N, CA, C and O atoms as a MOPAC input file, in Angstrom:
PM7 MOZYME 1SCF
protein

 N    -26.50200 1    -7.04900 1   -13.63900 1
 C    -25.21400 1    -7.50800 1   -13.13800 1
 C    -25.47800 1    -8.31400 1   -11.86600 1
 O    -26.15400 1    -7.84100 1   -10.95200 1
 N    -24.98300 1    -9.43600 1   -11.81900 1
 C    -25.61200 1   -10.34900 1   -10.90800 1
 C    -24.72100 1    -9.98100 1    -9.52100 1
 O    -24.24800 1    -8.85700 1    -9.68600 1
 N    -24.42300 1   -10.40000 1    -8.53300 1
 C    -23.62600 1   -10.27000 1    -7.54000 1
 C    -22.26700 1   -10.58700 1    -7.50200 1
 O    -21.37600 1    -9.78500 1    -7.22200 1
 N    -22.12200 1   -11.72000 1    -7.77400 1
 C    -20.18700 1   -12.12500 1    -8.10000 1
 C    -19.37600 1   -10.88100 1    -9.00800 1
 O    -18.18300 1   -10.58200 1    -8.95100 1
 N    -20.52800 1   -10.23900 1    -9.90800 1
 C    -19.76100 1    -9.51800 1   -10.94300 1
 C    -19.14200 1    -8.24100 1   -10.14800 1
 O    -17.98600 1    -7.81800 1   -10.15700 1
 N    -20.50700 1    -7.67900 1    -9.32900 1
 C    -20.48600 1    -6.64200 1    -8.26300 1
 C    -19.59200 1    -6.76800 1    -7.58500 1
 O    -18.86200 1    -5.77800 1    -7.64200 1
 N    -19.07800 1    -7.89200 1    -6.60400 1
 C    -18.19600 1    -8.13400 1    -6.08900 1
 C    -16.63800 1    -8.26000 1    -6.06500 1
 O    -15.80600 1    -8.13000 1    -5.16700 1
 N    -16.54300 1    -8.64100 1    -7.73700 1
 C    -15.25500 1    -8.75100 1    -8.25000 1
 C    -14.83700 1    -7.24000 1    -8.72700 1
 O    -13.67100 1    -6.84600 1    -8.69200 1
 N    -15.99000 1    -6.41100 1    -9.19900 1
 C    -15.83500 1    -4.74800 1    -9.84200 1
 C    -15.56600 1    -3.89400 1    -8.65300 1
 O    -14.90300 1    -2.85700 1    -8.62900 1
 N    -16.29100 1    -4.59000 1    -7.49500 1
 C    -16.01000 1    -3.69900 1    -6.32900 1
 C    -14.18700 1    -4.05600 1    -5.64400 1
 O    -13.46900 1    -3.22000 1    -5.09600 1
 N    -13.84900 1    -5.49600 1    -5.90800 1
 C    -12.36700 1    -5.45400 1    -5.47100 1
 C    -11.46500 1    -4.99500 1    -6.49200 1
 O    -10.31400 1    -4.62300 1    -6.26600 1
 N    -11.90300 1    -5.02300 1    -7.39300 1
 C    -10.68200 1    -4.45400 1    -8.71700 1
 C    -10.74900 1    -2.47600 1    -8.56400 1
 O     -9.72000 1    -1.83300 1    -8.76900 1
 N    -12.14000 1    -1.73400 1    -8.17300 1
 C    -12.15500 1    -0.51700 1    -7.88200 1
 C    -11.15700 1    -0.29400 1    -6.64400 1
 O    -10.16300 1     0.42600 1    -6.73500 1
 N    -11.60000 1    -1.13000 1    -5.23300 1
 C    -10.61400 1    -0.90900 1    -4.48800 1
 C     -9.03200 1    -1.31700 1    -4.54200 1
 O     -8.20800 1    -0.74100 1    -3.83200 1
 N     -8.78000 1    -2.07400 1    -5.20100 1
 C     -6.97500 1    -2.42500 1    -5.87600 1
 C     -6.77900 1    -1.25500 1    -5.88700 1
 O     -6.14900 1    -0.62700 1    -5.03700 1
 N     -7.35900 1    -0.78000 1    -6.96900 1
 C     -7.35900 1     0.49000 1    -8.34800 1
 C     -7.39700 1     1.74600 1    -7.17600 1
 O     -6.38800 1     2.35200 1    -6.81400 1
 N     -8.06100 1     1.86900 1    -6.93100 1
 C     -8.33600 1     2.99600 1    -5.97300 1
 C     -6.85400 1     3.36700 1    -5.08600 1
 O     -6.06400 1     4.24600 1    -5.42800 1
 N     -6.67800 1     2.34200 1    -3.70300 1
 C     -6.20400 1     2.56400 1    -3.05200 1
 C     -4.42500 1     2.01600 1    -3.57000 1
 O     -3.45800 1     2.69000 1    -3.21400 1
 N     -4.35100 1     1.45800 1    -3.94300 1
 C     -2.96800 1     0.92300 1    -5.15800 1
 C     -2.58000 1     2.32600 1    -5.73900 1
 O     -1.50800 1     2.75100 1    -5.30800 1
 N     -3.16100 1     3.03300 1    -6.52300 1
 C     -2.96400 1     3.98000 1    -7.12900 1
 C     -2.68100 1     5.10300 1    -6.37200 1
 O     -1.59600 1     5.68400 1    -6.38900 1
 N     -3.86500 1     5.48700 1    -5.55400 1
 C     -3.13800 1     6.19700 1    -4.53400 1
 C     -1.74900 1     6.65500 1    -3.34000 1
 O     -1.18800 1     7.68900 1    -2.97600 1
 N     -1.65300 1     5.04000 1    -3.02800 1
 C     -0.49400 1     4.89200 1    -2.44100 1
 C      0.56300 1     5.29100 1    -3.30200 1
 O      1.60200 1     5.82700 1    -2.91600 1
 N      0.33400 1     5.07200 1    -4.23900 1
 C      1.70100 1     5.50400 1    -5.61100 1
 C      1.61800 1     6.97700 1    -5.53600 1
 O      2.71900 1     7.28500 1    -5.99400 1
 N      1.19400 1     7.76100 1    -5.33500 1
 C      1.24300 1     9.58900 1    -5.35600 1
 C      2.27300 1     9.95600 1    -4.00500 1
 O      3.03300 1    10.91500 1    -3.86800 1
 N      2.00700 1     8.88700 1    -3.13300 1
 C      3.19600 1     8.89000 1    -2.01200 1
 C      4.30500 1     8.02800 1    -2.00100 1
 O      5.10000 1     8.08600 1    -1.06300 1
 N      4.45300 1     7.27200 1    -2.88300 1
 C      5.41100 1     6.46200 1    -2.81200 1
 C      6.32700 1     6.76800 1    -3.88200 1
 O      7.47300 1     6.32000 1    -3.85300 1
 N      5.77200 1     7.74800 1    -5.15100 1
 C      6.56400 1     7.75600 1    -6.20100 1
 C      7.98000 1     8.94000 1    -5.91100 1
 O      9.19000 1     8.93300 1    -6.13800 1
 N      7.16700 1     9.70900 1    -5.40400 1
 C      8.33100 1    10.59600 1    -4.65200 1
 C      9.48300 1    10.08200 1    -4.11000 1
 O     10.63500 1    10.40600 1    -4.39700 1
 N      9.09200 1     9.20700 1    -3.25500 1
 C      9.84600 1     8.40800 1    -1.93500 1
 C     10.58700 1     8.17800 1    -3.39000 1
 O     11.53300 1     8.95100 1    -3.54500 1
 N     10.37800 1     7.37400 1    -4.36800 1
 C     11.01200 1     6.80100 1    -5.06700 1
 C     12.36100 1     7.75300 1    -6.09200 1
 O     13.57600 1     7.63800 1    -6.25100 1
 N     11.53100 1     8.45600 1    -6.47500 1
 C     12.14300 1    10.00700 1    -7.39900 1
 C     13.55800 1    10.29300 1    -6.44800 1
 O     14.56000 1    10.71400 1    -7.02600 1
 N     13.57700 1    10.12900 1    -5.46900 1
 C     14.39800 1    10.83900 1    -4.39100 1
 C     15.48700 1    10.16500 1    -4.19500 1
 O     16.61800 1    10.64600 1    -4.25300 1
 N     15.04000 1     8.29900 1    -3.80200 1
 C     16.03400 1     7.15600 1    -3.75000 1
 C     16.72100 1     7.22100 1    -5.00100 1
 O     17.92600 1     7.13600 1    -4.76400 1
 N     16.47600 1     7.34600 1    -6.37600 1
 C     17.04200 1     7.20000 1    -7.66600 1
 C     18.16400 1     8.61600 1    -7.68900 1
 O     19.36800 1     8.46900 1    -7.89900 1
 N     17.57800 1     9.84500 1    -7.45900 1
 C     18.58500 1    10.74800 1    -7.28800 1
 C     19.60200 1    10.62700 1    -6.49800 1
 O     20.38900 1    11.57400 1    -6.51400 1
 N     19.84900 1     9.70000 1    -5.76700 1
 C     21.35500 1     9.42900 1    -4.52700 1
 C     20.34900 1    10.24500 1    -3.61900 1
 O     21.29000 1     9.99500 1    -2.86600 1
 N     19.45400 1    10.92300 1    -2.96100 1
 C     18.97500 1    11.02800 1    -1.56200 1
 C     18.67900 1    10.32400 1    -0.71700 1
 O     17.45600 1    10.19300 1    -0.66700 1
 N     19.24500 1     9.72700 1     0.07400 1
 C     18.73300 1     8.75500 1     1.30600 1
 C     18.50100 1     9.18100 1     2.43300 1
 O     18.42500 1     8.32000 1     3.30900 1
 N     18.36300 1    10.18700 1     2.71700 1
 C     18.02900 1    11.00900 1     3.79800 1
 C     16.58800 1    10.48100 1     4.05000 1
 O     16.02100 1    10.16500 1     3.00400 1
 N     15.89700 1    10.31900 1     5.12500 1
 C     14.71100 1     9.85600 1     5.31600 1
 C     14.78900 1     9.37500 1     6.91500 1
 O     15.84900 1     9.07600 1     7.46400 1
 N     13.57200 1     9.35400 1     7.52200 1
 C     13.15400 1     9.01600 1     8.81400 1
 C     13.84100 1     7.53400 1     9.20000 1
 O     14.23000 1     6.71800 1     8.36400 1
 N     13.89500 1     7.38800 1    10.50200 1
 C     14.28200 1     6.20200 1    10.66200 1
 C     13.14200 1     5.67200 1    11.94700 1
 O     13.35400 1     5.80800 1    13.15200 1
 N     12.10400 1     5.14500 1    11.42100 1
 C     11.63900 1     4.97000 1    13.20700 1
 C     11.45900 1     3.99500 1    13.47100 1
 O     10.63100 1     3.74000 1    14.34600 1
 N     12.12800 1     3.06400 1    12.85600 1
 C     12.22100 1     1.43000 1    13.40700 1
 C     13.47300 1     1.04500 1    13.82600 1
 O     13.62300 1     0.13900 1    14.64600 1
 N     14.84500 1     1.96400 1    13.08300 1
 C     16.23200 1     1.86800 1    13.91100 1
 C     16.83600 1     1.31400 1    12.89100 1
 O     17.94500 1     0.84800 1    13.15400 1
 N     16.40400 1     1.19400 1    11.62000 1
 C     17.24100 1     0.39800 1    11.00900 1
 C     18.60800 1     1.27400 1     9.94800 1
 O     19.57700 1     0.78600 1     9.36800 1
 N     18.10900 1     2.76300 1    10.05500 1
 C     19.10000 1     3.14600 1     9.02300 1
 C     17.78800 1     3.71700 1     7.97100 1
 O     16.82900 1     3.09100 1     7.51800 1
 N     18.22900 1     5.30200 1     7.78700 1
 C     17.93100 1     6.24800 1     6.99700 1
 C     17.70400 1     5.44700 1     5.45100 1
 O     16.62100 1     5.73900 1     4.94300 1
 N     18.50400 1     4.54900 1     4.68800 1
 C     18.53800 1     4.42700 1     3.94900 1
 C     18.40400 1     3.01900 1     3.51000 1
 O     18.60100 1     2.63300 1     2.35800 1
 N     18.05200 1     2.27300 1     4.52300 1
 C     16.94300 1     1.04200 1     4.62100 1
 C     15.36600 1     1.05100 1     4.74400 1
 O     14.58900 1     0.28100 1     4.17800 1
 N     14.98800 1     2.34600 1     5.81900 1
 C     14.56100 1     2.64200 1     6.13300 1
 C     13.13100 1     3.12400 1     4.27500 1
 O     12.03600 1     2.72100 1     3.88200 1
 N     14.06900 1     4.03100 1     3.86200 1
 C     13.41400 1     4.72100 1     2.59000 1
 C     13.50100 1     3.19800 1     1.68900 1
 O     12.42300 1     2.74600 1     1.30200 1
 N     14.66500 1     2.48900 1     1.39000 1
 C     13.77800 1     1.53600 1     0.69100 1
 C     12.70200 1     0.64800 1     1.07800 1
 O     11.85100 1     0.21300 1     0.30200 1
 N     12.77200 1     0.43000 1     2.17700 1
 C     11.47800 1    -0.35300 1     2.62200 1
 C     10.23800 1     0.45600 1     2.47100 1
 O      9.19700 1    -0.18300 1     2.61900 1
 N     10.13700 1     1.60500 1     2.23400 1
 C      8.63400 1     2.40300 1     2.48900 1
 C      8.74400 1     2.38600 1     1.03200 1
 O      7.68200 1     2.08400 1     0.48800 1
 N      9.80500 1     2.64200 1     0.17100 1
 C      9.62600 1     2.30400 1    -1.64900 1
 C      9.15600 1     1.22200 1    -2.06200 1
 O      8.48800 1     1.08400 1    -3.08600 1
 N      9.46900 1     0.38300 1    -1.30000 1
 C      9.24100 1    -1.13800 1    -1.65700 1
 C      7.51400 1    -1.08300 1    -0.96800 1
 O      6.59700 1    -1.57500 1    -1.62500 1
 N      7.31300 1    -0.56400 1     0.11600 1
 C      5.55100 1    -0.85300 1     0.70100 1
 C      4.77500 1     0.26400 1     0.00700 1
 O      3.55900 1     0.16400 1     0.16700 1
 N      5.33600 1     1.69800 1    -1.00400 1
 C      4.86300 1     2.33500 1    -1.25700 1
 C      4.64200 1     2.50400 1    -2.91900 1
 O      4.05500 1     3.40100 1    -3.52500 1
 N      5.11400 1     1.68200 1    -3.26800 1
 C      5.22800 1     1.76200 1    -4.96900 1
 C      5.09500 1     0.14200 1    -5.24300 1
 O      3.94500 1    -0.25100 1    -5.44200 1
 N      6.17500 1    -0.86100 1    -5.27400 1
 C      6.26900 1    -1.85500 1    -5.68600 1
 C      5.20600 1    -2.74700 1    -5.10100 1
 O      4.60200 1    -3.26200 1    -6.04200 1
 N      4.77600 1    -3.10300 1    -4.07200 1
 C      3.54200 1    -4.07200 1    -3.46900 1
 C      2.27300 1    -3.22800 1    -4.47600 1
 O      1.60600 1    -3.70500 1    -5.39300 1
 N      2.25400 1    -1.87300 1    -3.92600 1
 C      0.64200 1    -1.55800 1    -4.42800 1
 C      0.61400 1    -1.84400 1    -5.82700 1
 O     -0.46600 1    -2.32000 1    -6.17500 1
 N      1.41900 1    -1.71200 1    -6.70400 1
 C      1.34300 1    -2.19500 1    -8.12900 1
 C      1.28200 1    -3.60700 1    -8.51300 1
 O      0.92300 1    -3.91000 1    -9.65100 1
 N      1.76500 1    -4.92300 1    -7.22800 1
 C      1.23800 1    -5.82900 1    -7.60100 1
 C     -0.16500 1    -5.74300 1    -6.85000 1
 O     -0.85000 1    -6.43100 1    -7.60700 1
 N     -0.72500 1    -5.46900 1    -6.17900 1
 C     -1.91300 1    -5.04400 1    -5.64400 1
 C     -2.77900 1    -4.47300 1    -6.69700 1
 O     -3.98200 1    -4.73500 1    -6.67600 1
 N     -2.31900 1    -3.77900 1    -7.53800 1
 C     -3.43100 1    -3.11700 1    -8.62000 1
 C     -3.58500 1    -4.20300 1    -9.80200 1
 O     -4.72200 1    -4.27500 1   -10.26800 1
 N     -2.67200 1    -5.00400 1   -10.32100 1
 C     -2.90700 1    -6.09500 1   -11.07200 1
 C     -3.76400 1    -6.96700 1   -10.95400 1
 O     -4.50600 1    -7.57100 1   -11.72800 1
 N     -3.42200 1    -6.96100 1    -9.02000 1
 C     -3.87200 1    -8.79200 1    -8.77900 1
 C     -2.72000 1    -9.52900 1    -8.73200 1
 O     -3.05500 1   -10.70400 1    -8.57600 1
 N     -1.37000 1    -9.41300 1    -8.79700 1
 C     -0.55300 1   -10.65100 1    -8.50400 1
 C     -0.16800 1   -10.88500 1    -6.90500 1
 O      0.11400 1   -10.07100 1    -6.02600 1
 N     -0.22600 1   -11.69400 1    -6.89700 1
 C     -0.39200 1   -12.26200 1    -5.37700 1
 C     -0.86700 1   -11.61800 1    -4.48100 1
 O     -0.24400 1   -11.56200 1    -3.42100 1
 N     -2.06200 1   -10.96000 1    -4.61900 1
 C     -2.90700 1    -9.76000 1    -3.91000 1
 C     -2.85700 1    -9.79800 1    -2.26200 1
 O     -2.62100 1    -8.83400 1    -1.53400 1
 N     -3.11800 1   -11.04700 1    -1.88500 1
 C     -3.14400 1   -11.02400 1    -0.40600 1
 C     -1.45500 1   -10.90300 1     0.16600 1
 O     -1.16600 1   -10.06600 1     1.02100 1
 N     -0.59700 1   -11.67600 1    -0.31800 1
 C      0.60200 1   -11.89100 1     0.06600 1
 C      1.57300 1    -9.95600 1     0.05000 1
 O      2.36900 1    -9.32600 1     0.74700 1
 N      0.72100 1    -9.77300 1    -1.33400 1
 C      1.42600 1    -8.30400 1    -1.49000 1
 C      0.79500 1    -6.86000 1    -0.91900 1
 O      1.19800 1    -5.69900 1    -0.98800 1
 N     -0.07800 1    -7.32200 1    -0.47900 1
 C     -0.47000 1    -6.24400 1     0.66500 1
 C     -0.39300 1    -6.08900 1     1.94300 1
 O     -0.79600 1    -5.05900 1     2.48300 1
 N      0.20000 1    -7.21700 1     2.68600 1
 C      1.08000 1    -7.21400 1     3.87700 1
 C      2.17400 1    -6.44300 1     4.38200 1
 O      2.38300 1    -6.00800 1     5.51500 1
 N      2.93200 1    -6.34500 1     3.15900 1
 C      4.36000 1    -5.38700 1     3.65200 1
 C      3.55700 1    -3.83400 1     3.37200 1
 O      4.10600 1    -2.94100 1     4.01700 1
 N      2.56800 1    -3.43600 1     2.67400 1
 C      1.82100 1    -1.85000 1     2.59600 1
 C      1.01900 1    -1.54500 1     3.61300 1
 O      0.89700 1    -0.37400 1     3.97200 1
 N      0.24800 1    -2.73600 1     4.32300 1
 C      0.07700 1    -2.56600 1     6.05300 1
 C      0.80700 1    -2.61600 1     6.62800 1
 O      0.59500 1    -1.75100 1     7.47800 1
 N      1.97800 1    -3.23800 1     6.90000 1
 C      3.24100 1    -3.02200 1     7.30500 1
 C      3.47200 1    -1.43300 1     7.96000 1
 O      3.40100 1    -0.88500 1     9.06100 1
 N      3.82700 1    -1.04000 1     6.39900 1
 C      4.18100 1     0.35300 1     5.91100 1
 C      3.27900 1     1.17000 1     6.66500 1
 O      3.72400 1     1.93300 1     7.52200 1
 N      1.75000 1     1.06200 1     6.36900 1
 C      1.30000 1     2.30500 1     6.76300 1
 C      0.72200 1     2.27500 1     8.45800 1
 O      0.07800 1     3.09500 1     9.11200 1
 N      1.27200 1     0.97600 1     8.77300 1
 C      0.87900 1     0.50700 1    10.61600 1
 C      2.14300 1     1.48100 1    11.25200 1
 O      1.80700 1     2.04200 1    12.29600 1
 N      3.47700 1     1.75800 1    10.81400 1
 C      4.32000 1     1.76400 1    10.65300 1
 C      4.03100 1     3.56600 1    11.27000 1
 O      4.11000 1     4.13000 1    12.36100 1
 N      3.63000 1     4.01900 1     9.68800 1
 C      3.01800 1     5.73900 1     9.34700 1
 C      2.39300 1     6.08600 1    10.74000 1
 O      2.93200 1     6.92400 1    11.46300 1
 N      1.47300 1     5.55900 1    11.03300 1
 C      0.50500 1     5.59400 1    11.48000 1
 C      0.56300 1     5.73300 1    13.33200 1
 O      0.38300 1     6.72400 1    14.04000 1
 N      0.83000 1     4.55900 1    13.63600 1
 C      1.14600 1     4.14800 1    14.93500 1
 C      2.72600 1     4.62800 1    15.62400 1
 O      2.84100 1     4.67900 1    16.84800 1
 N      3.79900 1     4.93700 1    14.78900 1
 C      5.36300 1     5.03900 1    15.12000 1
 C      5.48600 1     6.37400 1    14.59700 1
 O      5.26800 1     7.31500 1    15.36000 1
 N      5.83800 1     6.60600 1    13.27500 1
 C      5.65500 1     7.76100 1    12.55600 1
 C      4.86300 1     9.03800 1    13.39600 1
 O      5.14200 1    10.08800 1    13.97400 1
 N      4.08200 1     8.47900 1    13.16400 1
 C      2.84400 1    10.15000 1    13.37700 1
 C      2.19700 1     9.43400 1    15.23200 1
 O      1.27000 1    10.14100 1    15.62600 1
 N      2.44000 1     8.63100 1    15.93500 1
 C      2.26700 1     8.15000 1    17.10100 1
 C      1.76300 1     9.52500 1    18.11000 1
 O      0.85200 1     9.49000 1    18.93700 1
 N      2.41900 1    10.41800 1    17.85800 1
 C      2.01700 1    11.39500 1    18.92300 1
 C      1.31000 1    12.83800 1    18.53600 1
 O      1.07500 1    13.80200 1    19.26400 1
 N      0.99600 1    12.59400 1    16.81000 1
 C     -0.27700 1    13.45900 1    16.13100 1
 C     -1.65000 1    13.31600 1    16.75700 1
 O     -1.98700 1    12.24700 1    17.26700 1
 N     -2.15300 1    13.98200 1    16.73800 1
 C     -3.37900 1    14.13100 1    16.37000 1
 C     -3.88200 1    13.49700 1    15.07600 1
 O     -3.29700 1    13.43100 1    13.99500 1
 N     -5.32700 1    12.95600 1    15.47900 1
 C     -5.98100 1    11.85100 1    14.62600 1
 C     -5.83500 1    12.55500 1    12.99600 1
 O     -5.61100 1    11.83600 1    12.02200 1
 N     -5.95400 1    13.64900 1    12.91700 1
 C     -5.97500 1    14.46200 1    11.32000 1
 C     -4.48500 1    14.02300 1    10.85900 1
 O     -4.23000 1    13.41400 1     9.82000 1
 N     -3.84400 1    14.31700 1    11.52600 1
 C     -2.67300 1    13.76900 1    10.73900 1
 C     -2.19400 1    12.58300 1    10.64000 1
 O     -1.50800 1    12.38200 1     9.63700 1
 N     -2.39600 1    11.37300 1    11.66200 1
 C     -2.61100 1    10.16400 1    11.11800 1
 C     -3.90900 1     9.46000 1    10.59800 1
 O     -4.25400 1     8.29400 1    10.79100 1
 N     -4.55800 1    10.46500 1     9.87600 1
 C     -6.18900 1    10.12700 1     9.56000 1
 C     -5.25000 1     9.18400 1     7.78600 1
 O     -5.36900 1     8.01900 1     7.40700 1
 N     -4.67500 1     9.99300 1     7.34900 1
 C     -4.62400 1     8.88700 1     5.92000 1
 C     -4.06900 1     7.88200 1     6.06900 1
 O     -4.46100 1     6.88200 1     5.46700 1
 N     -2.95300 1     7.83700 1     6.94200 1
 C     -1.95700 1     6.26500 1     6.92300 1
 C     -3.36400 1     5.22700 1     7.50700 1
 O     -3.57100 1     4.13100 1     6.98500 1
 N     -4.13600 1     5.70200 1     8.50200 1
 C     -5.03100 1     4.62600 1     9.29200 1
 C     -5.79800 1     4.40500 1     8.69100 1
 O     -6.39700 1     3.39400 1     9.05900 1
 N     -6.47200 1     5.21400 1     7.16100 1
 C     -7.33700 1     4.84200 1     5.78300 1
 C     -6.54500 1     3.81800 1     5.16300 1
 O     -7.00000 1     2.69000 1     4.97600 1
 N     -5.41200 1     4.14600 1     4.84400 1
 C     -4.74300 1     3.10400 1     3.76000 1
 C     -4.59300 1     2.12700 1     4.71600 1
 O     -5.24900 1     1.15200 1     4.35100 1
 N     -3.91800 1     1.87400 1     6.01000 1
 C     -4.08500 1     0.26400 1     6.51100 1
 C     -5.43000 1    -0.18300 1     6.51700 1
 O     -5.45700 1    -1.41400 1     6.53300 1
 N     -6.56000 1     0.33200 1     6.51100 1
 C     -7.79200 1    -0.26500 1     6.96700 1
 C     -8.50300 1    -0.57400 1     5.01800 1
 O     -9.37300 1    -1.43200 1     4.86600 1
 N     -8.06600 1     0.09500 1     3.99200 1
 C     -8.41800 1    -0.42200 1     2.87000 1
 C     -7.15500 1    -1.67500 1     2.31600 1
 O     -7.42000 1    -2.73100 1     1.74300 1
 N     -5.74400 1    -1.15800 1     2.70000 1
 C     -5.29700 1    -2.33300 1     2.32100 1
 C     -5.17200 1    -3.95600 1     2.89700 1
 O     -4.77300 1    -4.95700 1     2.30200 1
 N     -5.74200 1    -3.77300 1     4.47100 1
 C     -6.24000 1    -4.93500 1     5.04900 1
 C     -7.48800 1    -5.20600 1     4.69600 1
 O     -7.81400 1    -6.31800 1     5.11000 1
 N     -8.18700 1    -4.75200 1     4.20200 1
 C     -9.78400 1    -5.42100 1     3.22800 1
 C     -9.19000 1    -5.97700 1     2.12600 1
 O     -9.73700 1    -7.05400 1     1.88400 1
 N     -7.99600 1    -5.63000 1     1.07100 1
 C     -7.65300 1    -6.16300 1     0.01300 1
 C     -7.04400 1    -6.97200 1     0.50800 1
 O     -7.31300 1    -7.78900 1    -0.37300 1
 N     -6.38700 1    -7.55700 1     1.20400 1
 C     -5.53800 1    -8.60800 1     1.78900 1
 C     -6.81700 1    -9.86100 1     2.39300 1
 O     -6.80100 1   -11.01200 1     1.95600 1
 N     -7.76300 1    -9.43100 1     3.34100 1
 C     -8.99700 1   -10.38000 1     3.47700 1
 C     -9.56300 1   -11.13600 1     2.22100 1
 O     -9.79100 1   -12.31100 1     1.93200 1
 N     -9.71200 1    -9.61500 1     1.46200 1
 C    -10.56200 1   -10.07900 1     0.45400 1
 C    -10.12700 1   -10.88400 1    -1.08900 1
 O    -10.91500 1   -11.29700 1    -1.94000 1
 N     -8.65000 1   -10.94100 1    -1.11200 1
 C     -8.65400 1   -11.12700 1    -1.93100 1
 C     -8.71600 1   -10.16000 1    -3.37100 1
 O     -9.37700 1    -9.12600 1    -3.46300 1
 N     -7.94700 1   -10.69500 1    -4.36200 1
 C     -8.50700 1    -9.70500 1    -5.97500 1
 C     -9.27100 1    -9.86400 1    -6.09500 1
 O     -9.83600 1    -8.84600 1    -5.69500 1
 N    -10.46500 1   -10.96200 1    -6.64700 1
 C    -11.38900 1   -10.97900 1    -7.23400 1
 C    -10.94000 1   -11.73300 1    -8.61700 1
 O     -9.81400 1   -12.22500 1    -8.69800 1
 N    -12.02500 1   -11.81200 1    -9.87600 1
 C    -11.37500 1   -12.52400 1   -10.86100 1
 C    -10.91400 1   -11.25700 1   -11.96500 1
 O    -10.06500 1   -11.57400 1   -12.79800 1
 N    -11.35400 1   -10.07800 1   -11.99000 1
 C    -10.65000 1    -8.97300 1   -12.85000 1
 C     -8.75700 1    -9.09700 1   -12.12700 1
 O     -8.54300 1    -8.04000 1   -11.53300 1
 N     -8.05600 1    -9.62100 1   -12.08800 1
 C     -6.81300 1    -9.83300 1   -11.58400 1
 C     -6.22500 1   -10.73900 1   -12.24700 1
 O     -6.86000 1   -11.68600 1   -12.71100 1
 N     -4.79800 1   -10.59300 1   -12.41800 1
 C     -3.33900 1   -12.00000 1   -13.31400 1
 C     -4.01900 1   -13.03200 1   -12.21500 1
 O     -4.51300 1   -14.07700 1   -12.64000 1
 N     -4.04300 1   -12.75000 1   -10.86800 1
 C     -4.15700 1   -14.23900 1   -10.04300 1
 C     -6.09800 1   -14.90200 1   -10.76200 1
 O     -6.46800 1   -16.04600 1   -11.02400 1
 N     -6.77000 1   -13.72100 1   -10.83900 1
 C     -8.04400 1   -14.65900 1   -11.43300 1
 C     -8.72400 1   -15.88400 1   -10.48900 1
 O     -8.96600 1   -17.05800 1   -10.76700 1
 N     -8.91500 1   -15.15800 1    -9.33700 1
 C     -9.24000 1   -15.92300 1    -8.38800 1
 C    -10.99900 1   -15.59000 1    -7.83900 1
 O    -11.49300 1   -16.24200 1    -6.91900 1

């Protein structure tokens, strides 16, 4: 396997990887919005129930175009967003263990945003 191949298997693992993952936290978020619950954090000010769709929208809908490949760089912006968000505002006055995953997922979904899909991706780049 020459290197480009390596390279493209290694960005389609990380899509796959961290895309998928984000979905084990986001599907909930989601399960919850569909039942009429809007109850949810607000720590940007915008409203409980803006608030939860925007983390549905950075927690389900981006990472799934992220796991395809459709517009990979463009659609992993609002999931750093999201987890700069977790991370820094959210959990701001935790201890590193508890903002240890949001500061994993911004730091893998800003490598997929650098890096690009690769050509295993709809964009085929």
């Amino acid at each position: 396997m020459n290197n480009s191949n390596s390279s493209n298997l290694g960005l389609l693992l990380l899509r796959i990887g961290f895309g998928g993952m984000m979905l084990t936290h986001g599907i909930p978020k989601l399960l919850k919005m569909l039942s009429g619950d809007f109850s949810f954090g607000d720590p940007i000010g915008i409203g409980e129930p803006a608030s939860l769709v925007l983390a549905v929208l950075g927690e389900v809908v981006f990472p799934i175009l992220v796991i395809i490949g459709f517009k990979t760089r463009l659609a992993a912006i609002p999931v750093i967003i999201t987890m700069a968000v977790a991370a820094f505002i959210v959990h701001a006055a935790d201890p590193l263990g508890t903002k240890e995953m949001a500061i994993l997922y911004f730091i893998g979904f800003l490598a997929i945003a650098l890096l690009g899909a690769g050509k295993y991706s709809v964009d085929k780049k």
